[in-house]
Amino acid sequence: MMHHINFENKTVLDLGCNYGFFSFELSRVAKCVVGVDSDSHAIQENQQRCESLKISNIEFRNDLISSNYINSLPKSEITIFLSVLHHIITASGVYDSNESANSGKEIAIEILRSISERTDVLIFEIGQSNESHHWAKLLPDMSKDQGKWIKEELLYPAGFSNVEVYNPLEGTGVKSSLLRNLYFSSYNDFLSGSSLFSRIFRRLTNYDDRDGRFLFIARKD
């Protein structure tokens, strides 16, 4: 679905950039990219890579991702925010947050609202409450229709009125059929566990909970 977005000569914000996969790829066509992550080691490696490759249109920043921090950033035309917000609002330890005084849903909306005020297009993904990870139990109950819940309970209240929803499990072919069966199976907890069998199974099938997550392209108009 990235072909629906034109990154050429655009300003891009990559929130939760980690080791900069998207940042480095997009720097080839974007005007400039700002990558933010709370992992200081990842940011340092990214900065060193920029220097060694003489890439001048990426800026990496080591900071906590919060609504206050986002409000301090310059506006960007496109924001990428993938597989991060669930760690922030559940305090899973992957990303630190200084906004734990509010409930998870309130924190999520507050952060997304700050993004909506500083970008034209948001490419967004969040972990879902039906996943088997320990933090999933700390997420708000997203009901059976995870995509609809995220759109109506998080993105709309944050100010995004135009939201495209992409469900990877609605694809065709053997892989999509396999993913559907795995993702909604009562064996999901076991397959996502740490046993030797589950690790071998995941390696052979390339199964990952993220394969079943909805992807959103959100705009304000």
Coordinates of N, CA and C in Angstrom, one line a residue:
M1 N 0.8 -1.2 0.0 CA 0.0 0.0 0.0 C 0.8 1.3 0.0
M2 N 2.2 1.2 0.1 CA 3.0 2.3 0.1 C 3.0 3.0 -1.2
H3 N 2.6 2.3 -2.3 CA 2.5 2.9 -3.6 C 1.4 3.9 -3.7
H4 N 0.5 4.0 -2.7 CA -0.6 5.0 -2.6 C 0.0 6.3 -2.1
I5 N 1.2 6.3 -1.6 CA 1.8 7.6 -1.1 C 2.9 8.0 -1.9
N6 N 3.0 9.3 -2.3 CA 4.1 9.8 -3.0 C 5.1 10.5 -2.1
F7 N 6.2 9.9 -1.9 CA 7.2 10.4 -1.0 C 8.2 11.3 -1.6
E8 N 8.1 11.5 -2.9 CA 9.1 12.2 -3.7 C 9.2 13.7 -3.3
N9 N 10.3 14.1 -2.8 CA 10.5 15.5 -2.4 C 9.7 16.0 -1.2
K10 N 9.3 15.0 -0.4 CA 8.4 15.3 0.8 C 9.3 15.3 2.0
T11 N 8.7 16.0 3.1 CA 9.3 16.0 4.4 C 8.7 14.9 5.2
V12 N 9.5 14.0 5.8 CA 9.0 12.8 6.4 C 9.5 12.7 7.8
L13 N 8.5 12.3 8.7 CA 8.9 12.1 10.1 C 8.7 10.6 10.4
D14 N 9.7 9.9 10.9 CA 9.7 8.5 11.2 C 9.7 8.3 12.7
L15 N 8.6 8.1 13.3 CA 8.5 8.0 14.8 C 8.7 6.5 15.2
G16 N 9.7 6.3 16.1 CA 10.0 4.9 16.4 C 10.8 4.3 15.3
C17 N 11.8 5.0 14.8 CA 12.6 4.6 13.6 C 13.5 3.4 13.9
N18 N 13.8 3.1 15.1 CA 14.7 2.0 15.5 C 16.0 2.1 14.7
Y19 N 16.4 1.1 13.9 CA 17.6 1.2 13.2 C 17.5 1.8 11.8
G20 N 16.4 2.5 11.5 CA 16.3 3.4 10.4 C 16.0 2.7 9.1
F21 N 15.3 1.6 9.1 CA 15.0 0.9 7.8 C 14.2 1.8 6.9
F22 N 13.1 2.4 7.3 CA 12.3 3.2 6.5 C 13.0 4.6 6.2
S23 N 13.7 5.1 7.3 CA 14.3 6.4 7.1 C 15.4 6.4 6.0
F24 N 16.2 5.3 6.0 CA 17.2 5.2 5.0 C 16.6 5.0 3.6
E25 N 15.6 4.1 3.5 CA 15.0 3.8 2.2 C 14.4 5.1 1.6
L26 N 13.6 5.8 2.5 CA 12.9 7.0 2.0 C 13.8 8.2 1.7
S27 N 15.0 8.2 2.3 CA 15.9 9.3 2.0 C 16.3 9.4 0.6
R28 N 16.1 8.3 -0.1 CA 16.5 8.3 -1.6 C 15.6 9.1 -2.4
V29 N 14.4 9.3 -1.9 CA 13.4 10.1 -2.7 C 12.9 11.3 -2.0
A30 N 12.8 11.2 -0.6 CA 12.3 12.3 0.1 C 13.2 13.5 0.2
K31 N 12.6 14.7 0.4 CA 13.4 15.9 0.6 C 14.3 15.8 1.9
C32 N 13.6 15.4 3.0 CA 14.4 15.2 4.2 C 13.5 14.3 5.1
V33 N 14.3 13.6 6.0 CA 13.6 12.6 6.9 C 14.2 12.9 8.3
V34 N 13.3 12.9 9.3 CA 13.7 13.0 10.7 C 13.2 11.7 11.3
G35 N 14.2 11.0 11.9 CA 13.9 9.7 12.6 C 14.1 9.9 14.1
V36 N 13.1 9.4 14.8 CA 13.1 9.6 16.3 C 13.0 8.2 17.0
D37 N 13.8 8.0 18.0 CA 13.7 6.8 18.7 C 14.3 7.0 20.1
S38 N 13.7 6.2 21.1 CA 14.3 6.3 22.5 C 15.5 5.5 22.7
D39 N 15.8 4.6 21.7 CA 17.0 3.7 21.8 C 18.2 4.5 21.4
S40 N 19.0 4.9 22.4 CA 20.2 5.7 22.1 C 21.2 4.9 21.2
H41 N 21.3 3.6 21.5 CA 22.3 2.8 20.7 C 21.9 2.8 19.2
A42 N 20.6 2.6 18.9 CA 20.1 2.6 17.6 C 20.4 3.9 16.9
I43 N 20.1 5.0 17.6 CA 20.2 6.3 17.0 C 21.7 6.6 16.7
Q44 N 22.6 6.2 17.6 CA 24.0 6.4 17.4 C 24.5 5.6 16.2
E45 N 24.0 4.4 16.0 CA 24.4 3.6 14.8 C 23.9 4.2 13.6
N46 N 22.7 4.7 13.6 CA 22.1 5.4 12.5 C 22.9 6.6 12.1
Q47 N 23.3 7.4 13.1 CA 24.1 8.6 12.8 C 25.4 8.3 12.2
Q48 N 26.1 7.2 12.7 CA 27.3 6.8 12.1 C 27.2 6.3 10.7
R49 N 26.1 5.6 10.4 CA 25.8 5.1 9.1 C 25.6 6.3 8.1
C50 N 24.9 7.3 8.6 CA 24.7 8.5 7.8 C 26.1 9.2 7.4
E51 N 26.9 9.3 8.4 CA 28.3 9.9 8.1 C 29.1 9.0 7.2
S52 N 29.1 7.7 7.4 CA 29.9 6.9 6.5 C 29.4 6.8 5.1
L53 N 28.1 6.9 4.9 CA 27.5 6.9 3.6 C 27.3 8.3 3.0
K54 N 27.7 9.3 3.8 CA 27.5 10.7 3.4 C 26.1 11.1 3.0
I55 N 25.2 10.6 3.8 CA 23.7 11.0 3.6 C 23.4 12.2 4.4
S56 N 23.0 13.2 3.7 CA 22.8 14.6 4.4 C 21.4 14.9 4.6
N57 N 20.4 14.2 4.1 CA 19.0 14.6 4.3 C 18.2 13.8 5.3
I58 N 19.0 13.1 6.2 CA 18.3 12.4 7.4 C 18.9 13.0 8.7
E59 N 18.0 13.3 9.6 CA 18.4 13.7 10.9 C 17.8 12.7 11.9
F60 N 18.7 12.1 12.7 CA 18.2 11.1 13.7 C 18.3 11.8 15.1
R61 N 17.2 11.6 15.9 CA 17.1 12.2 17.2 C 16.8 11.1 18.3
N62 N 17.5 11.2 19.4 CA 17.3 10.3 20.5 C 16.4 11.0 21.5
D63 N 15.1 10.7 21.5 CA 14.2 11.3 22.4 C 13.0 10.4 22.7
L64 N 12.3 10.7 23.8 CA 11.1 9.9 24.1 C 10.0 10.4 23.2
I65 N 9.2 9.5 22.7 CA 8.0 9.9 21.9 C 6.8 10.2 22.8
S66 N 6.4 11.4 22.8 CA 5.3 11.9 23.6 C 4.6 13.0 22.9
S67 N 3.4 13.3 23.3 CA 2.6 14.4 22.6 C 3.4 15.7 22.8
N68 N 4.0 15.9 23.9 CA 4.7 17.2 24.1 C 5.9 17.3 23.2
Y69 N 6.6 16.2 23.0 CA 7.8 16.2 22.1 C 7.3 16.4 20.7
I70 N 6.3 15.7 20.3 CA 5.8 15.8 18.9 C 5.4 17.3 18.6
N71 N 4.8 17.9 19.6 CA 4.4 19.3 19.4 C 5.6 20.2 19.2
S72 N 6.7 19.8 19.7 CA 7.9 20.7 19.5 C 8.6 20.5 18.1
L73 N 8.2 19.5 17.4 CA 8.8 19.2 16.1 C 8.3 20.1 15.0
P74 N 9.1 20.3 14.0 CA 8.5 21.1 12.8 C 7.5 20.2 12.1
K75 N 6.6 20.8 11.4 CA 5.6 20.1 10.6 C 6.2 19.2 9.5
S76 N 5.6 18.1 9.3 CA 6.1 17.2 8.2 C 4.9 16.9 7.3
E77 N 5.2 16.6 6.1 CA 4.1 16.2 5.1 C 3.6 14.8 5.3
I78 N 4.5 13.9 5.7 CA 4.1 12.5 5.9 C 4.8 12.0 7.2
T79 N 4.0 11.3 8.1 CA 4.5 10.7 9.3 C 4.3 9.2 9.2
I80 N 5.4 8.5 9.6 CA 5.3 7.1 9.7 C 5.4 6.7 11.2
F81 N 4.4 5.9 11.6 CA 4.3 5.6 13.1 C 3.8 4.1 13.1
L82 N 4.8 3.2 13.1 CA 4.5 1.8 12.9 C 5.0 1.0 14.1
S83 N 4.2 0.1 14.7 CA 4.5 -0.8 15.7 C 5.2 -0.2 16.9
V84 N 4.7 1.0 17.3 CA 5.3 1.7 18.4 C 4.3 2.0 19.5
L85 N 3.1 2.5 19.1 CA 2.2 3.2 20.1 C 1.7 2.2 21.2
H86 N 1.6 0.9 20.9 CA 1.1 0.0 21.9 C 2.2 -0.2 23.0
H87 N 3.5 -0.1 22.6 CA 4.5 -0.2 23.6 C 4.5 1.0 24.5
I88 N 4.2 2.2 24.0 CA 4.2 3.4 24.8 C 3.0 3.4 25.8
I89 N 1.8 3.1 25.3 CA 0.6 3.2 26.2 C 0.5 2.0 27.2
T90 N 1.2 0.9 26.9 CA 1.2 -0.2 27.9 C 2.4 -0.2 28.8
A91 N 3.4 0.7 28.5 CA 4.6 0.8 29.3 C 5.3 -0.6 29.3
S92 N 5.4 -1.2 28.1 CA 5.9 -2.5 27.9 C 7.4 -2.6 28.2
G93 N 8.1 -1.5 28.2 CA 9.6 -1.5 28.4 C 10.3 -1.3 27.1
V94 N 9.7 -1.5 26.0 CA 10.4 -1.3 24.7 C 10.6 0.2 24.5
Y95 N 9.5 1.0 24.8 CA 9.6 2.4 24.7 C 9.2 3.0 26.0
D96 N 10.0 3.9 26.5 CA 9.6 4.6 27.7 C 8.6 5.7 27.4
S97 N 7.8 6.1 28.4 CA 6.9 7.1 28.2 C 6.7 7.9 29.5
N98 N 6.6 9.2 29.4 CA 6.3 10.1 30.6 C 4.9 10.5 30.7
E99 N 4.0 9.7 30.0 CA 2.6 10.1 30.0 C 1.7 9.0 30.6
S100 N 2.3 8.3 31.6 CA 1.6 7.2 32.2 C 0.5 7.6 33.2
A101 N 0.3 8.9 33.4 CA -0.8 9.3 34.3 C -2.2 9.1 33.7
N102 N -2.3 9.0 32.4 CA -3.6 8.8 31.7 C -3.7 7.4 31.4
S103 N -5.0 7.0 31.0 CA -5.2 5.6 30.6 C -4.6 5.4 29.2
G104 N -4.4 4.1 28.8 CA -3.8 3.8 27.5 C -4.5 4.5 26.4
K105 N -5.8 4.4 26.3 CA -6.6 5.0 25.2 C -6.4 6.5 25.2
E106 N -6.4 7.2 26.3 CA -6.3 8.6 26.4 C -4.9 9.0 25.9
I107 N -3.9 8.3 26.3 CA -2.5 8.6 25.9 C -2.4 8.4 24.3
A108 N -3.0 7.3 23.8 CA -2.9 7.1 22.4 C -3.6 8.2 21.6
I109 N -4.8 8.6 22.0 CA -5.5 9.7 21.3 C -4.7 11.0 21.4
E110 N -4.1 11.3 22.6 CA -3.3 12.5 22.8 C -2.1 12.6 21.8
I111 N -1.4 11.4 21.7 CA -0.2 11.4 20.8 C -0.7 11.5 19.4
L112 N -1.7 10.8 19.0 CA -2.2 10.8 17.6 C -2.7 12.2 17.3
R113 N -3.4 12.9 18.2 CA -3.9 14.2 18.0 C -2.7 15.2 17.7
S114 N -1.6 15.1 18.5 CA -0.5 15.9 18.3 C 0.1 15.7 16.9
I115 N 0.1 14.4 16.4 CA 0.6 14.1 15.1 C -0.3 14.7 14.0
S116 N -1.6 14.6 14.3 CA -2.6 15.2 13.3 C -2.4 16.7 13.1
E117 N -2.0 17.3 14.1 CA -1.8 18.8 14.0 C -0.5 19.2 13.3
R118 N 0.4 18.2 13.1 CA 1.7 18.5 12.5 C 2.1 17.7 11.3
T119 N 1.1 17.0 10.7 CA 1.3 16.3 9.5 C 0.1 16.3 8.5
D120 N 0.4 16.0 7.3 CA -0.7 15.9 6.3 C -1.2 14.4 6.2
V121 N -0.3 13.5 6.2 CA -0.6 12.1 6.0 C 0.1 11.3 7.1
L122 N -0.7 10.4 7.7 CA -0.1 9.4 8.7 C -0.2 8.0 8.2
I123 N 0.9 7.3 8.2 CA 0.9 5.9 7.9 C 1.1 5.2 9.3
F124 N 0.1 4.4 9.7 CA 0.0 4.0 11.1 C -0.3 2.5 11.3
E125 N 0.3 2.0 12.3 CA 0.0 0.6 12.7 C 0.2 0.5 14.2
I126 N -0.7 -0.3 14.9 CA -0.6 -0.5 16.3 C -0.8 -1.9 16.6
G127 N -0.2 -2.4 17.7 CA -0.5 -3.8 18.1 C -1.9 -3.9 18.6
Q128 N -2.5 -5.1 18.4 CA -3.9 -5.3 18.7 C -4.1 -6.2 19.9
S129 N -5.3 -5.9 20.5 CA -5.6 -6.6 21.8 C -5.8 -8.1 21.7
N130 N -6.0 -8.6 20.5 CA -6.1 -10.1 20.3 C -4.8 -10.8 20.1
E131 N -3.7 -10.1 20.2 CA -2.4 -10.7 20.0 C -2.0 -11.4 21.3
S132 N -1.0 -12.3 21.2 CA -0.7 -13.2 22.3 C 0.4 -12.6 23.2
H133 N 1.0 -11.4 22.8 CA 2.1 -10.9 23.6 C 1.5 -10.4 25.0
H134 N 2.4 -10.3 26.0 CA 2.0 -10.0 27.3 C 1.4 -8.6 27.4
W135 N 1.9 -7.7 26.5 CA 1.4 -6.3 26.6 C 0.0 -6.2 26.0
A136 N -0.4 -7.1 25.1 CA -1.7 -7.1 24.5 C -2.8 -7.1 25.5
K137 N -2.6 -7.7 26.6 CA -3.6 -7.8 27.7 C -3.8 -6.4 28.4
L138 N -2.9 -5.5 28.2 CA -2.9 -4.2 28.8 C -3.6 -3.2 27.9
L139 N -3.8 -3.6 26.6 CA -4.4 -2.7 25.7 C -5.9 -2.6 25.9
P140 N -6.6 -1.5 25.5 CA -8.0 -1.5 25.5 C -8.6 -2.6 24.7
D141 N -9.7 -3.1 25.1 CA -10.4 -4.2 24.3 C -10.8 -3.6 23.0
M142 N -10.3 -4.1 21.9 CA -10.6 -3.6 20.6 C -11.7 -4.4 19.9
S143 N -12.4 -5.2 20.6 CA -13.5 -6.0 20.1 C -13.1 -6.9 19.0
K144 N -14.0 -7.6 18.3 CA -13.7 -8.5 17.3 C -13.2 -7.8 16.0
D145 N -13.7 -6.6 15.7 CA -13.3 -5.9 14.6 C -12.2 -4.9 14.9
Q146 N -11.0 -5.3 15.0 CA -9.9 -4.5 15.4 C -9.7 -3.3 14.6
G147 N -9.8 -3.4 13.3 CA -9.6 -2.3 12.4 C -10.6 -1.2 12.6
K148 N -11.8 -1.6 12.7 CA -12.9 -0.6 12.9 C -12.7 0.1 14.2
W149 N -12.3 -0.6 15.3 CA -12.2 0.0 16.6 C -11.0 1.0 16.5
I150 N -9.9 0.7 16.0 CA -8.8 1.6 15.9 C -9.1 2.8 15.1
K151 N -9.8 2.7 14.0 CA -10.2 3.8 13.2 C -11.2 4.7 14.0
E152 N -12.2 4.1 14.6 CA -13.3 4.9 15.2 C -13.0 5.4 16.6
E153 N -12.2 4.6 17.3 CA -11.9 5.0 18.7 C -10.6 5.7 18.9
L154 N -9.7 5.6 18.0 CA -8.4 6.3 18.1 C -8.1 7.4 17.0
L155 N -8.2 7.0 15.8 CA -7.9 7.9 14.7 C -8.9 9.0 14.5
Y156 N -10.2 8.7 14.5 CA -11.2 9.7 14.3 C -11.2 10.7 15.5
P157 N -11.1 10.3 16.8 CA -11.1 11.3 17.9 C -9.8 12.1 17.8
A158 N -8.7 11.6 17.2 CA -7.5 12.4 17.1 C -7.5 13.4 16.0
G159 N -8.5 13.4 15.2 CA -8.7 14.5 14.2 C -8.5 14.0 12.8
F160 N -8.3 12.7 12.6 CA -8.1 12.2 11.2 C -9.5 11.8 10.7
S161 N -10.1 12.5 9.8 CA -11.4 12.3 9.3 C -11.4 11.4 8.1
N162 N -10.3 11.2 7.4 CA -10.2 10.4 6.2 C -9.2 9.3 6.4
V163 N -9.7 8.1 6.7 CA -8.9 7.0 7.1 C -9.1 5.8 6.1
E164 N -8.0 5.4 5.5 CA -8.1 4.2 4.7 C -7.5 3.0 5.5
V165 N -8.2 1.9 5.5 CA -7.9 0.7 6.3 C -7.5 -0.4 5.4
Y166 N -6.3 -1.0 5.7 CA -5.8 -2.1 4.9 C -5.7 -3.4 5.8
N167 N -6.4 -4.4 5.4 CA -6.4 -5.7 6.2 C -5.6 -6.7 5.4
P168 N -4.4 -7.1 5.9 CA -3.6 -8.1 5.1 C -4.2 -9.4 5.1
L169 N -5.2 -9.7 6.0 CA -5.8 -11.0 6.1 C -6.9 -11.2 5.0
E170 N -7.2 -10.1 4.3 CA -8.2 -10.2 3.3 C -7.7 -10.5 1.9
G171 N -6.4 -10.8 1.8 CA -5.7 -11.1 0.6 C -6.1 -12.5 0.1
T172 N -5.7 -12.8 -1.1 CA -6.0 -14.1 -1.7 C -4.7 -14.9 -1.8
G173 N -4.9 -16.2 -2.0 CA -3.7 -17.1 -2.2 C -3.4 -17.9 -0.9
V174 N -2.4 -18.8 -1.0 CA -2.1 -19.7 0.1 C -1.6 -19.0 1.3
K175 N -0.7 -18.0 1.1 CA -0.2 -17.3 2.3 C -1.2 -16.6 3.1
S176 N -2.1 -15.9 2.4 CA -3.2 -15.1 3.1 C -4.1 -16.1 3.8
S177 N -4.4 -17.3 3.2 CA -5.2 -18.3 3.9 C -4.6 -18.8 5.1
L178 N -3.3 -19.1 5.0 CA -2.5 -19.6 6.1 C -2.5 -18.5 7.3
L179 N -2.3 -17.3 6.9 CA -2.2 -16.2 7.9 C -3.6 -16.1 8.7
R180 N -4.7 -16.1 7.9 CA -6.0 -16.1 8.5 C -6.2 -17.2 9.5
N181 N -5.8 -18.4 9.1 CA -6.0 -19.5 10.0 C -5.2 -19.4 11.2
L182 N -3.9 -19.0 11.1 CA -3.0 -18.8 12.2 C -3.5 -17.7 13.1
Y183 N -3.9 -16.6 12.6 CA -4.1 -15.4 13.4 C -5.4 -15.6 14.2
F184 N -6.4 -16.2 13.6 CA -7.6 -16.4 14.4 C -7.8 -17.7 15.0
S185 N -6.7 -18.5 15.0 CA -6.8 -19.9 15.6 C -6.7 -19.8 17.1
S186 N -7.3 -20.8 17.7 CA -7.3 -20.9 19.2 C -5.9 -21.3 19.6
Y187 N -5.0 -21.7 18.6 CA -3.6 -22.0 18.9 C -2.7 -20.8 18.8
N188 N -3.3 -19.6 18.7 CA -2.4 -18.4 18.5 C -1.4 -18.2 19.6
D189 N -1.9 -18.5 20.9 CA -1.0 -18.3 22.0 C 0.2 -19.2 21.9
F190 N -0.1 -20.5 21.6 CA 1.0 -21.5 21.5 C 1.9 -21.2 20.4
L191 N 1.4 -20.8 19.2 CA 2.3 -20.6 18.1 C 3.1 -19.3 18.3
S192 N 2.7 -18.4 19.1 CA 3.5 -17.2 19.4 C 4.3 -17.3 20.6
G193 N 4.4 -18.5 21.1 CA 5.2 -18.7 22.4 C 6.6 -18.8 22.1
S194 N 7.3 -19.3 23.2 CA 8.8 -19.4 23.1 C 9.3 -20.8 23.0
S195 N 8.4 -21.8 22.9 CA 8.8 -23.2 22.9 C 9.7 -23.5 21.6
L196 N 10.5 -24.5 21.7 CA 11.3 -24.8 20.5 C 10.5 -25.1 19.3
F197 N 9.4 -25.8 19.4 CA 8.6 -26.1 18.3 C 8.0 -24.8 17.7
S198 N 7.5 -23.9 18.5 CA 6.9 -22.7 18.0 C 8.0 -21.8 17.3
R199 N 9.2 -21.8 17.8 CA 10.2 -21.0 17.2 C 10.6 -21.6 15.8
I200 N 10.6 -23.0 15.7 CA 10.9 -23.6 14.4 C 9.8 -23.4 13.5
F201 N 8.5 -23.5 14.0 CA 7.4 -23.2 13.1 C 7.4 -21.8 12.6
R202 N 7.6 -20.9 13.4 CA 7.6 -19.4 13.0 C 8.7 -19.2 12.0
R203 N 9.9 -19.8 12.2 CA 11.0 -19.7 11.2 C 10.7 -20.2 9.9
L204 N 10.0 -21.4 9.9 CA 9.7 -22.1 8.6 C 8.6 -21.4 7.8
T205 N 7.6 -20.8 8.6 CA 6.5 -20.2 7.9 C 6.6 -18.7 7.8
N206 N 7.6 -18.1 8.5 CA 7.7 -16.6 8.5 C 6.5 -16.0 9.2
Y207 N 5.9 -16.8 10.1 CA 4.7 -16.3 10.8 C 5.0 -15.2 11.8
D208 N 4.3 -14.1 11.8 CA 4.5 -13.1 12.8 C 3.2 -12.4 13.1
D209 N 2.9 -12.1 14.4 CA 1.7 -11.5 14.7 C 1.4 -10.2 13.9
R210 N 2.5 -9.5 13.6 CA 2.4 -8.2 12.8 C 1.8 -8.4 11.5
D211 N 1.8 -9.7 10.9 CA 1.2 -10.0 9.6 C -0.3 -9.8 9.7
G212 N -0.8 -9.9 10.9 CA -2.3 -9.8 11.0 C -2.8 -8.5 11.4
R213 N -1.9 -7.5 11.5 CA -2.3 -6.2 12.0 C -2.9 -5.3 10.8
F214 N -3.8 -4.5 11.1 CA -4.3 -3.5 10.2 C -3.3 -2.4 9.9
L215 N -3.3 -1.9 8.7 CA -2.5 -0.7 8.4 C -3.4 0.4 8.0
F216 N -3.1 1.6 8.5 CA -4.0 2.8 8.2 C -3.2 3.9 7.5
I217 N -3.9 4.5 6.5 CA -3.4 5.7 6.0 C -4.4 6.8 6.3
A218 N -4.0 7.7 7.1 CA -5.0 8.7 7.7 C -4.6 10.1 7.3
R219 N -5.7 10.8 7.0 CA -5.6 12.3 6.6 C -6.6 13.0 7.4
K220 N -6.5 14.3 7.4 CA -7.4 15.2 8.2 C -8.6 15.6 7.3
D221 N -8.5 15.5 6.0 CA -9.6 15.9 5.1 C -10.1 14.8 4.2

